[in-house]
Amino acid sequence: SIRLPGYDYTQAGAYFVTICVKYGESVLGEVVNGEMVLSEWGQIVEAAWWQTGERRDHVALDTHQVMPNHFHGLFWLLETPSLVGAQRAAPLPAGGLNINVQPKSLGAVVRGFKSAATNAINQHRDLIGTPFWQRNYYDQIIRDEAHLTAVRQYILNNPANWEADKLHPDAPPNKFNEAWRKHRGG
C-alpha cells in the first residue's frame, strides 16, 4: 500500500488524489493551447466525479481536473455522526464481503468513483468488466491552508503545464510512469 501507515483515512479533512488510466493511455481528451478538451470518456469521468459528491453526503467536492491520462481531485471528507442502527446500506451477502476498504473512507470514495466511471466507459466501449484505471492511486492529506492553496493551483494549472508533467506520455522515466513504460516496452 502507498497509504500513510497508521493514518485514519476516515478522518474528516481535505484529500488530494491522482488516479491514472491503465498503462497511461491518453484517452480522456487532449490539451489544446493549455486547455483540456475532454473526449467522450473524459466527459464520463467528469460526470462520475460530480455524481460522487451528489451520492455521498459525507463528501464535499473541491477542485478537480480531468487530464489526458489521469484525474486530479480535491475533496473533503466531512464529519459524520456515529452510526447507530441502520447504516443506510444494503445488507451484506451471507459470508460478508472480502474487501479491505472502510466505509466512508478515502478508499471507499475513490473506489466508488473509479467503479462508476469504469462501468459507464466500459458500456460505451463494449468491454464490460475490463479494467480502465490503474490498480492504485496517489493521495495527499492536506495539512494546512498553504498546502490547500498550492494543491488547488497545481490542479487548475495542470493543463497549462501538461508538457512538463511527469504523467505526460513523453516525460522522462520517473516513479509515476515506470509501470507504463514497462508495459509499452520503453
CSV table of N, CA, C and O in Angstrom, one decimal, residues 12 21 24 34 46 49 55 80 84 88-89 102 113 117 119 136 150 184:
chain,number,residue,atom,x,y,z
A,12,ALA,N,-12.1,13.2,9.1
A,12,ALA,CA,-12.6,14.4,8.3
A,12,ALA,C,-11.4,15.2,8.0
A,12,ALA,O,-10.4,15.3,8.7
A,21,VAL,N,-5.1,6.4,-15.7
A,21,VAL,CA,-5.7,5.5,-16.6
A,21,VAL,C,-4.7,4.3,-16.8
A,21,VAL,O,-3.4,4.5,-16.8
A,24,GLY,N,-1.3,4.4,-18.7
A,24,GLY,CA,-1.1,5.8,-19.1
A,24,GLY,C,-1.6,6.2,-20.4
A,24,GLY,O,-1.2,7.2,-21.0
A,34,GLY,N,-3.1,24.9,-23.9
A,34,GLY,CA,-3.1,25.0,-22.4
A,34,GLY,C,-4.5,24.7,-21.8
A,34,GLY,O,-4.6,24.9,-20.6
A,46,GLU,N,-15.7,13.1,-15.8
A,46,GLU,CA,-16.2,14.3,-15.2
A,46,GLU,C,-17.5,14.1,-14.5
A,46,GLU,O,-17.8,14.5,-13.4
A,49,TRP,N,-17.4,12.1,-11.4
A,49,TRP,CA,-16.9,12.9,-10.3
A,49,TRP,C,-18.0,13.7,-9.6
A,49,TRP,O,-18.1,13.8,-8.4
A,55,ARG,N,-23.9,11.8,-4.5
A,55,ARG,CA,-24.3,10.5,-3.9
A,55,ARG,C,-23.8,10.3,-2.5
A,55,ARG,O,-24.3,9.3,-1.8
A,80,THR,N,-19.1,12.8,10.2
A,80,THR,CA,-20.3,12.0,10.1
A,80,THR,C,-20.7,11.6,11.5
A,80,THR,O,-19.8,11.2,12.3
A,84,VAL,N,-25.6,4.5,14.5
A,84,VAL,CA,-26.3,3.6,15.4
A,84,VAL,C,-27.4,3.0,14.7
A,84,VAL,O,-28.2,3.7,14.0
A,88,ARG,N,-27.8,2.8,6.3
A,88,ARG,CA,-28.2,3.3,5.0
A,88,ARG,C,-27.5,2.5,3.9
A,88,ARG,O,-27.1,3.0,2.9
A,89,ALA,N,-27.3,1.2,4.1
A,89,ALA,CA,-26.7,0.4,3.2
A,89,ALA,C,-27.4,-1.0,3.0
A,89,ALA,O,-28.1,-1.4,4.0
A,102,GLN,N,-12.6,0.6,4.3
A,102,GLN,CA,-13.6,1.1,5.3
A,102,GLN,C,-14.7,1.9,4.7
A,102,GLN,O,-14.4,2.8,3.9
A,113,PHE,N,-15.9,6.1,-7.1
A,113,PHE,CA,-15.7,7.0,-8.3
A,113,PHE,C,-15.1,6.2,-9.5
A,113,PHE,O,-15.6,6.2,-10.6
A,117,ALA,N,-17.1,5.4,-13.0
A,117,ALA,CA,-16.5,5.8,-14.3
A,117,ALA,C,-16.2,4.6,-15.2
A,117,ALA,O,-16.5,4.7,-16.4
A,119,ASN,N,-17.5,1.6,-15.2
A,119,ASN,CA,-18.7,0.9,-15.7
A,119,ASN,C,-19.3,1.7,-16.8
A,119,ASN,O,-19.7,1.1,-17.8
A,136,ASN,N,-4.0,1.3,-8.3
A,136,ASN,CA,-4.0,2.1,-7.1
A,136,ASN,C,-4.2,3.6,-7.4
A,136,ASN,O,-4.7,3.9,-8.5
A,150,ALA,N,-1.9,25.6,-2.5
A,150,ALA,CA,-0.9,25.1,-3.5
A,150,ALA,C,-1.5,23.9,-4.3
A,150,ALA,O,-1.3,23.9,-5.6
A,184,ARG,N,4.7,-0.7,-22.2
A,184,ARG,CA,4.9,-0.3,-23.6
A,184,ARG,C,6.2,-0.7,-24.2
A,184,ARG,O,6.5,-0.5,-25.4
